[in-house]
Coordinates of N, CA and C in Angstrom, one line a residue:
Chain A
D806 N 86.7 116.7 65.4 CA 85.9 115.5 65.4 C 86.6 114.5 64.6
T807 N 86.9 113.3 65.2 CA 87.7 112.3 64.5 C 86.8 111.1 64.0
G808 N 85.5 111.3 64.0 CA 84.6 110.2 63.5 C 84.4 110.3 62.0
V809 N 83.5 109.4 61.6 CA 83.2 109.3 60.1 C 82.3 110.5 59.8
S810 N 82.6 111.2 58.7 CA 81.8 112.3 58.3 C 81.2 112.1 56.9
Q811 N 80.0 112.6 56.7 CA 79.3 112.4 55.5 C 78.7 113.8 55.0
N812 N 78.8 114.0 53.7 CA 78.2 115.2 53.2 C 77.6 114.9 51.8
P813 N 76.4 115.6 51.5 CA 75.7 116.5 52.4 C 74.9 115.6 53.5
R814 N 74.3 116.2 54.4 CA 73.5 115.5 55.4 C 72.1 115.3 54.8
H815 N 71.7 116.2 54.0 CA 70.3 116.0 53.4 C 70.5 116.4 51.9
K816 N 69.7 115.7 51.1 CA 69.7 116.0 49.6 C 68.3 115.7 49.1
I817 N 67.7 116.8 48.5 CA 66.4 116.6 47.9 C 66.6 116.8 46.4
T818 N 66.2 115.9 45.6 CA 66.4 115.9 44.1 C 65.1 115.5 43.4
K819 N 65.1 115.8 42.1 CA 64.0 115.4 41.3 C 64.3 114.1 40.6
R820 N 63.3 113.3 40.4 CA 63.5 112.0 39.7 C 64.2 112.2 38.4
G821 N 65.2 111.4 38.2 CA 66.0 111.4 36.9 C 67.3 112.2 37.0
Q822 N 67.4 112.9 38.1 CA 68.7 113.7 38.3 C 69.8 112.7 38.9
N823 N 71.0 113.1 38.8 CA 72.1 112.4 39.4 C 72.5 113.1 40.7
V824 N 72.9 112.2 41.7 CA 73.4 112.8 43.0 C 74.7 112.1 43.3
T825 N 75.5 112.8 44.1 CA 76.7 112.2 44.6 C 76.9 112.5 46.1
F826 N 77.3 111.5 46.8 CA 77.5 111.7 48.3 C 79.0 111.4 48.6
R827 N 79.4 112.1 49.6 CA 80.8 111.9 50.0 C 80.9 111.3 51.4
C828 N 81.9 110.5 51.6 CA 82.2 109.9 53.0 C 83.7 110.1 53.3
D829 N 84.0 110.6 54.4 CA 85.4 110.7 54.9 C 85.5 109.8 56.1
P830 N 86.2 108.7 56.0 CA 86.3 107.7 57.1 C 87.2 108.2 58.2
I831 N 87.3 107.5 59.3 CA 88.2 107.7 60.4 C 89.6 107.5 59.8
S832 N 90.5 108.4 60.1 CA 91.7 108.6 59.3 C 92.6 107.3 59.1
E833 N 92.8 106.5 60.1 CA 93.6 105.4 60.0 C 92.9 104.1 59.5
H834 N 91.6 104.2 59.2 CA 90.8 103.1 58.8 C 91.0 102.8 57.4
N835 N 91.3 101.5 57.0 CA 91.5 101.1 55.7 C 90.3 100.5 55.0
R836 N 89.3 100.2 55.8 CA 88.1 99.6 55.2 C 86.9 100.6 55.2
L837 N 86.2 100.7 54.2 CA 85.1 101.6 54.1 C 83.9 100.9 53.5
Y838 N 82.7 101.2 54.0 CA 81.5 100.5 53.7 C 80.4 101.5 53.4
W839 N 79.5 101.2 52.4 CA 78.3 101.9 52.2 C 77.0 101.0 52.5
Y840 N 76.1 101.6 53.1 CA 74.8 101.0 53.5 C 73.6 101.9 53.1
R841 N 72.5 101.3 52.9 CA 71.3 102.1 52.7 C 70.3 101.6 53.8
Q842 N 69.5 102.6 54.3 CA 68.6 102.3 55.3 C 67.2 103.0 55.1
T843 N 66.2 102.3 55.0 CA 64.8 102.9 54.9 C 64.1 102.8 56.2
L844 N 63.0 103.5 56.3 CA 62.3 103.6 57.6 C 61.8 102.3 58.1
G845 N 62.2 102.0 59.3 CA 61.7 100.7 60.0 C 62.6 99.5 59.6
Q846 N 63.6 99.7 58.9 CA 64.5 98.6 58.5 C 65.9 98.9 59.0
G847 N 66.7 97.8 59.1 CA 68.1 97.9 59.5 C 68.9 98.3 58.2
P848 N 70.1 98.8 58.4 CA 70.9 99.1 57.3 C 71.2 97.9 56.4
E849 N 71.1 98.1 55.0 CA 71.4 97.1 54.1 C 72.8 97.4 53.4
F850 N 73.6 96.4 53.4 CA 74.9 96.5 52.8 C 74.9 96.8 51.3
L851 N 75.6 97.7 50.8 CA 75.7 98.1 49.4 C 77.1 97.6 48.8
T852 N 78.2 98.2 49.4 CA 79.5 97.9 48.9 C 80.6 98.2 49.9
Y853 N 81.8 97.7 49.6 CA 82.8 97.7 50.6 C 84.2 97.9 49.9
F854 N 85.0 98.7 50.4 CA 86.4 99.0 49.9 C 87.4 98.6 51.0
Q855 N 88.5 98.0 50.5 CA 89.7 97.9 51.3 C 90.7 98.7 50.6
N856 N 91.2 99.8 51.3 CA 92.0 100.8 50.6 C 91.2 101.3 49.4
E857 N 91.8 101.3 48.2 CA 91.1 101.8 47.0 C 90.4 100.7 46.3
A858 N 90.5 99.4 46.7 CA 89.9 98.3 46.0 C 88.5 98.1 46.4
Q859 N 87.6 98.0 45.5 CA 86.2 97.6 45.8 C 86.1 96.1 45.8
L860 N 85.9 95.5 47.0 CA 86.0 94.1 47.1 C 84.7 93.3 47.1
E861 N 83.6 94.0 47.4 CA 82.3 93.4 47.5 C 81.2 94.3 47.1
K862 N 80.2 93.8 46.3 CA 79.1 94.6 45.9 C 77.8 93.8 46.1
S863 N 76.8 94.4 46.8 CA 75.6 93.7 47.0 C 74.8 93.6 45.7
R864 N 73.9 92.6 45.6 CA 73.0 92.5 44.5 C 72.0 93.7 44.5
L865 N 71.9 94.3 45.6 CA 71.0 95.5 45.7 C 71.6 96.7 44.9
L866 N 72.9 96.6 44.6 CA 73.5 97.8 43.9 C 73.3 97.6 42.4
S867 N 72.3 98.4 41.9 CA 72.0 98.4 40.5 C 73.1 99.1 39.7
D868 N 73.0 99.0 38.4 CA 73.9 99.7 37.5 C 73.9 101.2 37.6
R869 N 72.8 101.7 38.2 CA 72.8 103.2 38.4 C 73.6 103.7 39.5
F870 N 74.1 102.8 40.4 CA 74.9 103.1 41.5 C 76.4 102.8 41.2
S871 N 77.2 103.8 41.6 CA 78.6 103.5 41.4 C 79.4 104.2 42.6
A872 N 80.4 103.5 43.1 CA 81.1 104.0 44.2 C 82.6 104.0 43.9
E873 N 83.3 105.0 44.4 CA 84.8 105.0 44.2 C 85.5 105.4 45.5
R874 N 86.7 105.0 45.6 CA 87.6 105.4 46.7 C 89.0 105.6 46.1
P875 N 89.2 106.6 45.3 CA 90.3 106.7 44.4 C 91.7 106.7 45.1
K876 N 91.8 107.2 46.2 CA 93.2 107.3 46.9 C 93.1 106.5 48.2
G877 N 92.1 105.7 48.4 CA 92.1 104.9 49.6 C 91.7 105.7 50.8
S878 N 91.2 107.0 50.6 CA 90.9 107.8 51.8 C 89.4 108.0 51.7
F879 N 88.9 109.2 51.2 CA 87.4 109.4 51.1 C 86.8 108.6 50.0
S880 N 85.5 108.5 50.1 CA 84.8 107.7 49.1 C 83.6 108.5 48.6
T881 N 83.2 108.3 47.3 CA 81.9 108.9 46.8 C 81.0 107.8 46.4
L882 N 79.7 108.0 46.5 CA 78.7 107.2 46.0 C 77.8 108.0 45.1
E883 N 77.7 107.6 43.9 CA 76.9 108.3 42.9 C 75.7 107.5 42.5
I884 N 74.5 108.1 42.4 CA 73.3 107.5 41.9 C 72.9 108.2 40.7
Q885 N 72.8 107.5 39.6 CA 72.4 108.2 38.3 C 70.9 107.9 38.1
R886 N 70.3 108.9 37.4 CA 68.9 108.7 37.0 C 68.0 108.3 38.2
T887 N 68.1 109.1 39.3 CA 67.4 108.7 40.5 C 65.9 108.4 40.3
E888 N 65.5 107.5 41.2 CA 64.1 107.0 41.2 C 63.5 107.3 42.6
Q889 N 62.2 107.3 42.7 CA 61.6 107.6 44.0 C 62.0 106.5 45.0
G890 N 62.2 105.3 44.5 CA 62.6 104.1 45.4 C 64.0 104.3 45.9
D891 N 64.7 105.2 45.4 CA 66.1 105.5 46.0 C 66.1 106.3 47.2
S892 N 64.9 106.9 47.6 CA 64.8 107.7 48.8 C 65.1 106.8 50.0
A893 N 66.1 107.2 50.8 CA 66.6 106.5 51.9 C 67.7 107.2 52.6
M894 N 68.1 106.7 53.7 CA 69.3 107.2 54.4 C 70.5 106.4 53.9
Y895 N 71.5 107.1 53.4 CA 72.7 106.4 52.9 C 73.8 106.5 54.0
L896 N 74.3 105.4 54.5 CA 75.2 105.4 55.6 C 76.6 104.9 55.2
C897 N 77.6 105.6 55.7 CA 79.0 105.1 55.5 C 79.6 104.7 56.8
A898 N 80.4 103.7 56.7 CA 81.1 103.2 57.9 C 82.5 102.9 57.6
S899 N 83.4 102.9 58.6 CA 84.7 102.5 58.3 C 85.2 101.6 59.5
S900 N 86.3 100.8 59.1 CA 86.8 99.9 60.2 C 88.3 99.7 59.8
L901 N 89.0 99.2 60.8 CA 90.5 99.0 60.6 C 90.7 97.5 60.6
K902 N 91.3 97.0 59.5 CA 91.7 95.6 59.4 C 93.0 95.4 60.1
M903 N 93.1 94.5 61.0 CA 94.3 94.2 61.7 C 94.5 92.7 61.7
G904 N 95.4 92.2 60.9 CA 95.7 90.8 60.9 C 94.4 90.1 60.4
Q905 N 94.1 89.0 61.1 CA 92.9 88.2 60.8 C 91.7 88.6 61.5
G906 N 91.8 89.7 62.3 CA 90.6 90.2 63.1 C 89.5 90.8 62.3
Y907 N 88.3 90.8 62.8 CA 87.2 91.4 62.1 C 86.7 92.5 63.1
N908 N 87.1 93.7 62.7 CA 86.9 94.8 63.7 C 85.6 95.5 63.4
E909 N 85.1 96.1 64.5 CA 83.8 96.8 64.5 C 83.8 97.9 63.5
Q910 N 82.7 98.2 62.9 CA 82.5 99.3 61.9 C 81.9 100.5 62.7
F911 N 82.4 101.6 62.4 CA 81.9 102.9 63.0 C 81.2 103.7 61.9
F912 N 80.0 104.1 62.2 CA 79.2 104.7 61.2 C 79.2 106.2 61.3
G913 N 79.0 106.8 60.1 CA 78.8 108.3 60.0 C 77.3 108.6 60.3
P914 N 77.0 109.9 60.2 CA 75.6 110.4 60.5 C 74.6 110.1 59.4
G915 N 75.1 109.8 58.2 CA 74.3 109.5 57.1 C 73.9 110.7 56.2
T916 N 73.5 110.4 55.0 CA 73.0 111.4 54.1 C 71.5 110.9 53.8
R917 N 70.6 111.8 54.1 CA 69.2 111.5 53.8 C 68.8 112.0 52.4
L918 N 68.5 111.1 51.5 CA 68.1 111.4 50.2 C 66.6 111.3 50.0
T919 N 66.0 112.4 49.5 CA 64.6 112.4 49.1 C 64.5 112.7 47.6
V920 N 63.8 111.7 46.9 CA 63.6 111.9 45.5 C 62.2 112.2 45.2
L921 N 61.9 113.4 44.6 CA 60.6 113.8 44.4 C 60.0 113.4 43.1
Chain B
E1466 N 70.9 82.0 52.6 CA 71.0 83.4 52.8 C 71.0 83.7 54.3
D1467 N 71.8 84.6 54.7 CA 71.9 85.0 56.1 C 70.7 85.7 56.5
Q1468 N 70.2 85.4 57.7 CA 69.0 86.1 58.3 C 69.2 86.4 59.7
V1469 N 68.7 87.6 60.0 CA 68.7 88.1 61.4 C 67.3 88.6 61.8
T1470 N 66.8 88.1 62.9 CA 65.4 88.4 63.3 C 65.5 89.0 64.7
Q1471 N 65.0 90.2 64.9 CA 65.0 90.8 66.2 C 63.6 90.8 66.8
S1472 N 63.5 90.6 68.1 CA 62.2 90.7 68.7 C 62.4 91.2 70.2
P1473 N 61.4 92.0 70.7 CA 60.2 92.4 69.9 C 60.5 93.5 69.0
E1474 N 59.6 93.9 68.1 CA 59.8 95.0 67.2 C 59.9 96.3 68.0
A1475 N 59.1 96.4 69.1 CA 59.0 97.6 69.9 C 58.8 97.2 71.3
L1476 N 59.4 97.9 72.3 CA 59.3 97.6 73.7 C 59.2 98.9 74.5
R1477 N 58.2 98.9 75.3 CA 58.0 100.1 76.2 C 58.2 99.7 77.6
L1478 N 59.1 100.3 78.3 CA 59.4 100.0 79.7 C 59.3 101.2 80.6
Q1479 N 59.0 101.0 81.8 CA 59.1 102.1 82.8 C 60.5 102.2 83.3
E1480 N 60.9 103.3 83.7 CA 62.3 103.5 84.2 C 62.5 102.6 85.3
G1481 N 63.6 101.8 85.3 CA 64.0 100.9 86.3 C 63.5 99.5 86.0
E1482 N 62.6 99.3 85.0 CA 62.1 98.0 84.7 C 63.0 97.2 83.7
S1483 N 63.7 96.2 84.2 CA 64.7 95.5 83.4 C 64.0 94.6 82.4
S1484 N 64.7 94.3 81.3 CA 64.1 93.5 80.2 C 65.2 93.0 79.3
S1485 N 64.9 92.2 78.3 CA 65.9 91.7 77.4 C 65.3 91.8 75.9
L1486 N 66.2 92.1 75.0 CA 66.0 92.1 73.6 C 66.6 90.9 73.0
N1487 N 65.9 90.3 72.0 CA 66.4 89.1 71.4 C 66.9 89.3 69.9
C1488 N 67.9 88.6 69.5 CA 68.4 88.6 68.2 C 68.7 87.1 67.8
S1489 N 67.9 86.6 66.9 CA 68.2 85.2 66.4 C 68.7 85.3 65.0
Y1490 N 69.6 84.3 64.7 CA 70.3 84.4 63.4 C 70.5 83.1 62.8
T1491 N 70.6 83.1 61.5 CA 71.0 81.9 60.7 C 72.0 82.4 59.8
V1492 N 73.2 81.9 59.9 CA 74.3 82.4 59.0 C 75.3 81.3 58.8
S1493 N 76.0 81.2 57.7 CA 77.0 80.3 57.4 C 78.4 80.9 57.8
G1494 N 79.0 80.4 58.7 CA 80.4 80.9 59.0 C 80.3 82.2 59.8
L1495 N 79.6 82.3 60.9 CA 79.6 83.5 61.7 C 81.0 83.9 62.1
R1496 N 81.3 85.2 61.9 CA 82.6 85.7 62.3 C 82.4 86.8 63.4
G1497 N 81.2 87.1 63.7 CA 81.0 88.1 64.8 C 79.6 88.5 64.8
L1498 N 79.1 88.9 66.0 CA 77.8 89.4 66.2 C 77.9 90.8 66.8
F1499 N 77.2 91.8 66.3 CA 77.4 93.1 66.7 C 76.1 93.7 67.2
W1500 N 76.2 94.5 68.3 CA 75.0 95.3 68.7 C 75.3 96.8 68.5
Y1501 N 74.3 97.5 68.0 CA 74.5 98.9 67.8 C 73.2 99.6 68.4
R1502 N 73.4 100.8 68.7 CA 72.3 101.7 69.2 C 72.1 102.8 68.1
Q1503 N 70.9 103.1 67.8 CA 70.6 104.1 66.8 C 69.5 105.1 67.3
D1504 N 69.9 106.3 67.4 CA 69.0 107.4 67.7 C 68.3 107.9 66.4
P1505 N 67.1 108.5 66.5 CA 66.4 108.9 65.3 C 67.2 109.9 64.5
G1506 N 67.4 109.7 63.2 CA 68.1 110.6 62.3 C 69.6 110.5 62.4
K1507 N 70.1 109.6 63.1 CA 71.5 109.4 63.3 C 72.0 108.1 62.8
G1508 N 73.3 108.0 62.6 CA 73.9 106.7 62.3 C 74.0 105.8 63.5
P1509 N 74.1 104.5 63.2 CA 74.3 103.5 64.4 C 75.5 103.8 65.2
E1510 N 75.4 103.6 66.5 CA 76.6 103.7 67.4 C 77.0 102.4 67.9
F1511 N 78.2 102.0 67.7 CA 78.7 100.7 68.1 C 78.6 100.5 69.6
L1512 N 78.1 99.3 70.0 CA 78.0 98.9 71.5 C 78.9 97.7 71.8
F1513 N 78.7 96.6 71.1 CA 79.4 95.3 71.5 C 79.7 94.5 70.3
T1514 N 80.8 93.7 70.4 CA 81.1 92.6 69.5 C 81.2 91.3 70.3
L1515 N 80.5 90.3 69.8 CA 80.6 88.9 70.4 C 81.1 88.0 69.3
Y1516 N 82.0 87.1 69.7 CA 82.6 86.2 68.6 C 82.3 84.8 68.8
S1517 N 82.0 84.3 70.0 CA 81.8 82.9 70.2 C 80.7 82.6 71.3
A1518 N 80.1 81.5 71.1 CA 79.0 81.1 72.1 C 79.5 81.1 73.5
G1519 N 78.7 81.7 74.4 CA 79.1 81.7 75.8 C 79.7 83.1 76.2
E1520 N 80.1 83.9 75.2 CA 80.7 85.1 75.4 C 79.7 86.1 76.0
E1521 N 80.1 87.0 76.9 CA 79.3 88.0 77.4 C 80.1 89.3 77.5
K1522 N 79.4 90.5 77.3 CA 80.1 91.8 77.4 C 79.1 92.7 78.1
E1523 N 79.7 93.6 78.9 CA 78.8 94.6 79.6 C 79.3 96.0 79.4
K1524 N 78.3 96.9 79.4 CA 78.7 98.4 79.4 C 77.5 99.1 80.1
E1525 N 77.9 99.7 81.2 CA 76.9 100.4 82.0 C 75.7 99.5 82.3
R1526 N 74.5 99.9 81.8 CA 73.3 99.1 82.1 C 73.0 98.0 81.1
L1527 N 73.9 97.8 80.1 CA 73.7 96.9 79.1 C 74.6 95.7 79.2
K1528 N 74.1 94.5 78.9 CA 74.9 93.3 78.9 C 74.4 92.4 77.7
A1529 N 75.4 92.0 76.9 CA 75.1 91.2 75.7 C 75.7 89.8 75.9
T1530 N 74.9 88.8 75.5 CA 75.3 87.4 75.5 C 75.0 86.8 74.2
L1531 N 75.8 85.7 74.0 CA 75.7 85.0 72.7 C 75.6 83.5 72.9
T1532 N 74.7 82.9 72.1 CA 74.6 81.4 72.0 C 74.8 81.0 70.5
K1533 N 74.7 79.8 70.2 CA 75.0 79.4 68.8 C 73.9 79.9 67.8
K1534 N 72.7 80.2 68.4 CA 71.6 80.6 67.5 C 71.0 82.0 67.8
E1535 N 71.4 82.6 68.9 CA 70.8 83.8 69.3 C 71.7 84.7 70.2
S1536 N 71.3 85.9 70.3 CA 72.0 86.8 71.2 C 70.9 87.6 72.0
F1537 N 71.3 87.9 73.2 CA 70.4 88.8 74.0 C 71.1 90.0 74.4
L1538 N 70.3 91.1 74.4 CA 70.8 92.4 75.0 C 69.9 92.6 76.2
H1539 N 70.6 92.5 77.4 CA 69.8 92.7 78.7 C 70.0 94.1 79.1
I1540 N 68.9 94.7 79.5 CA 69.0 96.1 80.0 C 68.5 96.1 81.4
T1541 N 69.4 96.5 82.3 CA 69.1 96.5 83.7 C 68.8 97.9 84.2
A1542 N 67.7 98.1 84.9 CA 67.2 99.4 85.4 C 67.4 100.5 84.4
P1543 N 66.7 100.4 83.3 CA 66.9 101.4 82.2 C 66.4 102.8 82.6
K1544 N 67.0 103.8 81.9 CA 66.7 105.2 82.1 C 66.1 105.7 80.8
P1545 N 65.4 106.8 80.9 CA 64.8 107.4 79.7 C 65.9 107.6 78.6
E1546 N 67.1 107.9 78.9 CA 68.2 108.1 77.9 C 68.6 106.9 77.2
D1547 N 68.1 105.7 77.6 CA 68.4 104.5 76.9 C 67.4 104.3 75.8
S1548 N 66.4 105.1 75.7 CA 65.4 105.0 74.6 C 66.1 105.2 73.2
A1549 N 66.0 104.2 72.3 CA 66.6 104.2 71.0 C 66.2 103.0 70.3
T1550 N 66.7 102.8 69.1 CA 66.5 101.5 68.4 C 67.8 100.8 68.5
Y1551 N 67.7 99.5 68.9 CA 68.9 98.7 69.1 C 68.9 97.7 67.9
L1552 N 70.0 97.7 67.2 CA 70.2 96.9 66.1 C 71.2 95.8 66.3
C1553 N 70.9 94.6 65.8 CA 71.8 93.5 65.9 C 72.3 93.2 64.4
A1554 N 73.6 92.8 64.3 CA 74.1 92.5 63.0 C 75.1 91.3 63.1
V1555 N 75.1 90.5 62.1 CA 76.0 89.3 62.0 C 77.0 89.6 60.9
Q1556 N 78.2 89.2 61.1 CA 79.3 89.3 60.2 C 79.6 88.0 59.6
A1557 N 79.6 87.8 58.3 CA 79.8 86.5 57.7 C 80.4 86.8 56.3
P1558 N 81.0 85.8 55.7 CA 81.6 86.0 54.4 C 80.7 86.5 53.3
G1559 N 81.1 87.5 52.5 CA 80.3 88.0 51.5 C 79.9 87.0 50.4
E1560 N 78.9 87.4 49.6 CA 78.4 86.5 48.6 C 79.4 86.2 47.5
R1561 N 80.1 87.3 47.1 CA 80.9 87.2 45.9 C 82.4 86.9 46.2
S1562 N 82.9 87.6 47.2 CA 84.4 87.6 47.4 C 84.9 86.8 48.6
G1563 N 83.9 86.5 49.5 CA 84.4 85.8 50.7 C 84.7 86.8 51.8
Y1564 N 84.8 88.1 51.5 CA 85.1 89.1 52.5 C 83.9 89.4 53.3
S1565 N 84.1 89.7 54.6 CA 83.0 89.8 55.6 C 82.2 91.0 55.3
T1566 N 80.9 90.8 55.4 CA 79.9 91.9 55.4 C 79.0 91.8 56.6
L1567 N 78.3 92.8 56.9 CA 77.3 92.9 58.0 C 75.9 92.7 57.4
T1568 N 75.1 91.8 58.1 CA 73.7 91.7 57.8 C 73.0 92.1 59.1
F1569 N 72.1 93.2 58.9 CA 71.4 93.7 60.1 C 70.0 93.2 60.2
G1570 N 69.5 93.1 61.5 CA 68.1 92.9 61.7 C 67.4 94.2 61.6
K1571 N 66.1 94.2 61.8 CA 65.3 95.4 61.6 C 65.3 96.3 62.9
G1572 N 65.8 95.7 64.0 CA 65.9 96.5 65.2 C 64.8 96.4 66.1
T1573 N 65.0 96.7 67.4 CA 64.0 96.8 68.4 C 63.9 98.3 68.9
M1574 N 62.8 98.9 68.8 CA 62.6 100.3 69.2 C 62.2 100.2 70.7
L1575 N 63.1 100.8 71.5 CA 62.9 100.8 73.0 C 62.5 102.2 73.4
L1576 N 61.5 102.3 74.2 CA 61.0 103.5 74.8 C 61.0 103.3 76.3
V1577 N 61.7 104.1 77.0 CA 61.8 104.1 78.5 C 61.1 105.3 79.0
S1578 N 60.0 105.1 79.7 CA 59.3 106.2 80.3 C 59.7 106.5 81.7
P1579 N 59.7 107.8 82.1 CA 60.2 108.2 83.5 C 59.1 107.8 84.5

């Protein structure tokens, strides 16, 4: 399978615990994005990497959230001191930057987080 | 602030009954409009990209069009397997860095009955 993969697919945690999600993008893609989606809403942008550089962060991304892409390949999203409001589907997407073009983003299956 | 509004929120069609979904947007510096399909519990699946007013793209029973303020996704003779949520997104410069980010609408949930 050459698509975007995410692990784990499901995570249940207790309030106050830390969680970490992993995203493996399509191999030749140099851009990687994280989104959050709650029921009945479209995905909301969280942050974006080009190679290993984090170039944009949404105001939605509180200090409890941190994302890394250390070698410009896979990425991790960590949530510290989880709250019930963090319960959502966390989606990862990747795209290929070519010149000045704005290429489509391809999404992974998501990680569903439930905070009890 | 960029805004994307999709209508209707939900649409129920009989198999073979054609219809259109609407996506209206307000954005500074549109760099692209995207349509995605999302099945329950899965990530969005890319359908189309439109870059300029007047552009049209087709794929099987779907056709997407773009004007300066809205886009339509036309579904011709739909089948039950077309049932899904259809998401529209606009790509515009980010708030902080100028790099492009996607802003999504809430989607239209389509149900096609046999």
